[in-house]
Amino acid sequence: RVQLVESGGGSVQPGGSLRLSCVASGNTYSSYCMGWFRQATGKEREGVAAIDSDGSTRSADSVKDRFTISQDNAKNTLYLQMNSLKPEDTAMYYCALIRPCMSTVHALGVMTFYPDSLDASGQGILVTVSS
């Protein structure tokens, strides 16, 4: 079974940046997507960004042009570069593995609406954006 471990969270002022990392252990094999979703207190879960095994990416409208998802296959590591952070980005952020994966749109949907269908997810890491 794949295990996912996030790191890189913390507190930052509005307009600042953070980079989250997620190290995957185990065999992810082909036809998968990985992604990030977040859960803020009192708000619905939101799929933030996804990447497929070919490197195609998709982001939610709420973070487009601010967040960038990427992966380093040699290091089995997924990243989320978060720039121009806003207070509304405050949330627990989770790394996720979706397989099989039909598309990055499918991956965002699974993370948002069908978390029980995720093949794996991390323990979560807190990001706080506050002045």
Coordinates of C-alpha atoms in Angstrom, one line a residue:
R1 CA 0.0 0.0 0.0
V2 CA 1.2 3.5 -0.9
Q3 CA 1.9 5.8 2.0
L4 CA 2.0 9.6 1.6
V5 CA 3.7 12.0 4.0
E6 CA 3.3 15.8 3.6
S7 CA 5.7 18.5 4.8
G8 CA 6.3 22.2 4.4
G9 CA 3.2 23.8 5.9
G10 CA 3.3 26.6 8.4
S11 CA 2.2 30.2 8.9
V12 CA 2.7 33.0 6.4
Q13 CA 1.5 36.5 5.9
P14 CA -0.9 37.4 3.1
G15 CA 1.0 37.7 -0.2
G16 CA 3.6 35.2 1.0
S17 CA 4.6 31.8 -0.4
L18 CA 5.0 28.2 0.8
R19 CA 5.9 25.0 -0.9
L20 CA 4.3 21.8 0.3
S21 CA 6.0 18.4 -0.4
C22 CA 4.6 14.9 -0.4
V23 CA 6.8 11.9 -0.4
A24 CA 5.2 8.7 -1.7
S25 CA 6.5 5.3 -0.6
G26 CA 5.4 2.1 -2.4
N27 CA 4.5 1.4 -6.0
T28 CA 2.3 4.0 -7.7
Y29 CA 2.6 2.3 -11.2
S30 CA 1.2 3.9 -14.3
S31 CA -2.3 5.3 -15.0
Y32 CA -2.5 7.4 -11.8
C33 CA -3.0 10.9 -10.8
M34 CA -1.7 12.7 -7.7
G35 CA -3.1 15.8 -6.2
W36 CA -3.7 18.1 -3.3
F37 CA -7.0 18.9 -1.6
R38 CA -7.8 21.1 1.4
Q39 CA -10.3 21.2 4.1
A40 CA -10.9 24.4 6.0
T41 CA -12.9 24.6 9.2
G42 CA -16.6 25.1 8.4
K43 CA -16.0 24.8 4.7
E44 CA -16.4 22.0 2.1
R45 CA -13.4 19.9 0.9
E46 CA -11.9 21.3 -2.2
G47 CA -9.6 19.6 -4.7
V48 CA -6.9 22.2 -5.3
A49 CA -4.6 20.7 -8.0
A50 CA -3.9 17.5 -9.8
I51 CA -1.2 16.0 -12.0
D52 CA -1.3 12.8 -14.1
S53 CA 1.5 10.4 -14.8
D54 CA 2.3 12.2 -18.1
G55 CA 2.7 15.5 -16.2
S56 CA -0.5 17.2 -17.3
T57 CA -1.9 19.5 -14.6
R58 CA -5.1 21.1 -13.6
S59 CA -5.9 23.6 -10.8
A60 CA -9.1 24.8 -9.2
D61 CA -10.2 28.2 -10.3
S62 CA -9.7 29.5 -6.7
V63 CA -6.0 28.9 -6.9
K64 CA -5.3 29.2 -10.7
D65 CA -2.3 31.4 -11.5
R66 CA -1.2 31.2 -7.8
F67 CA -0.6 27.5 -7.1
T68 CA 1.5 25.2 -9.2
I69 CA 1.6 21.4 -8.8
S70 CA 4.6 19.4 -9.9
Q71 CA 6.3 16.1 -9.3
D72 CA 9.8 14.7 -9.2
N73 CA 9.4 11.0 -10.2
A74 CA 13.0 10.2 -9.4
K75 CA 12.4 11.3 -5.8
N76 CA 8.8 10.0 -5.6
T77 CA 7.8 13.5 -4.5
L78 CA 4.8 15.7 -5.2
Y79 CA 5.0 19.5 -4.7
L80 CA 2.5 22.3 -4.4
Q81 CA 4.1 25.8 -4.8
M82 CA 1.7 28.3 -3.3
N83 CA 2.3 32.0 -4.1
S84 CA 0.3 35.1 -3.4
L85 CA -1.4 33.4 -0.5
K86 CA -4.6 34.7 0.9
P87 CA -6.3 34.3 4.3
E88 CA -8.9 32.1 2.6
D89 CA -6.2 29.6 1.7
T90 CA -5.9 28.8 5.4
A91 CA -6.7 25.0 5.6
M92 CA -5.4 21.6 6.2
Y93 CA -3.8 20.4 3.0
Y94 CA -3.7 16.8 2.0
C95 CA -1.8 14.9 -0.6
A96 CA -3.7 12.2 -2.5
L97 CA -3.2 9.3 -4.9
I98 CA -6.0 8.6 -7.4
R99 CA -5.9 5.4 -9.4
P100 CA -7.0 4.5 -11.8
C101 CA -7.2 8.1 -13.1
M102 CA -9.2 9.1 -16.1
S103 CA -8.0 12.7 -16.3
T104 CA -7.0 15.5 -14.0
V105 CA -10.6 16.7 -14.1
H106 CA -11.6 13.3 -12.8
A107 CA -8.9 13.6 -10.1
L108 CA -10.1 16.9 -8.8
G109 CA -13.6 15.6 -8.7
V110 CA -12.7 12.5 -6.7
M111 CA -10.7 14.5 -4.2
T112 CA -13.6 17.0 -3.8
F113 CA -16.6 14.7 -3.8
Y114 CA -15.5 11.1 -3.3
P115 CA -12.7 11.0 -0.8
D116 CA -13.5 7.4 0.2
S117 CA -12.4 6.5 -3.4
L118 CA -8.9 7.8 -2.9
D119 CA -6.3 5.1 -3.2
A120 CA -4.3 6.9 -0.5
S121 CA -4.0 10.2 1.3
G122 CA -1.6 11.8 3.7
Q123 CA -2.2 12.8 7.3
G124 CA -2.5 16.5 6.3
I125 CA -0.5 19.6 7.0
L126 CA -1.7 23.0 8.3
V127 CA -1.3 26.1 6.2
T128 CA -2.2 29.4 8.0
V129 CA -2.3 32.7 6.2
S130 CA -2.7 35.6 8.6
S131 CA -1.3 39.0 9.3

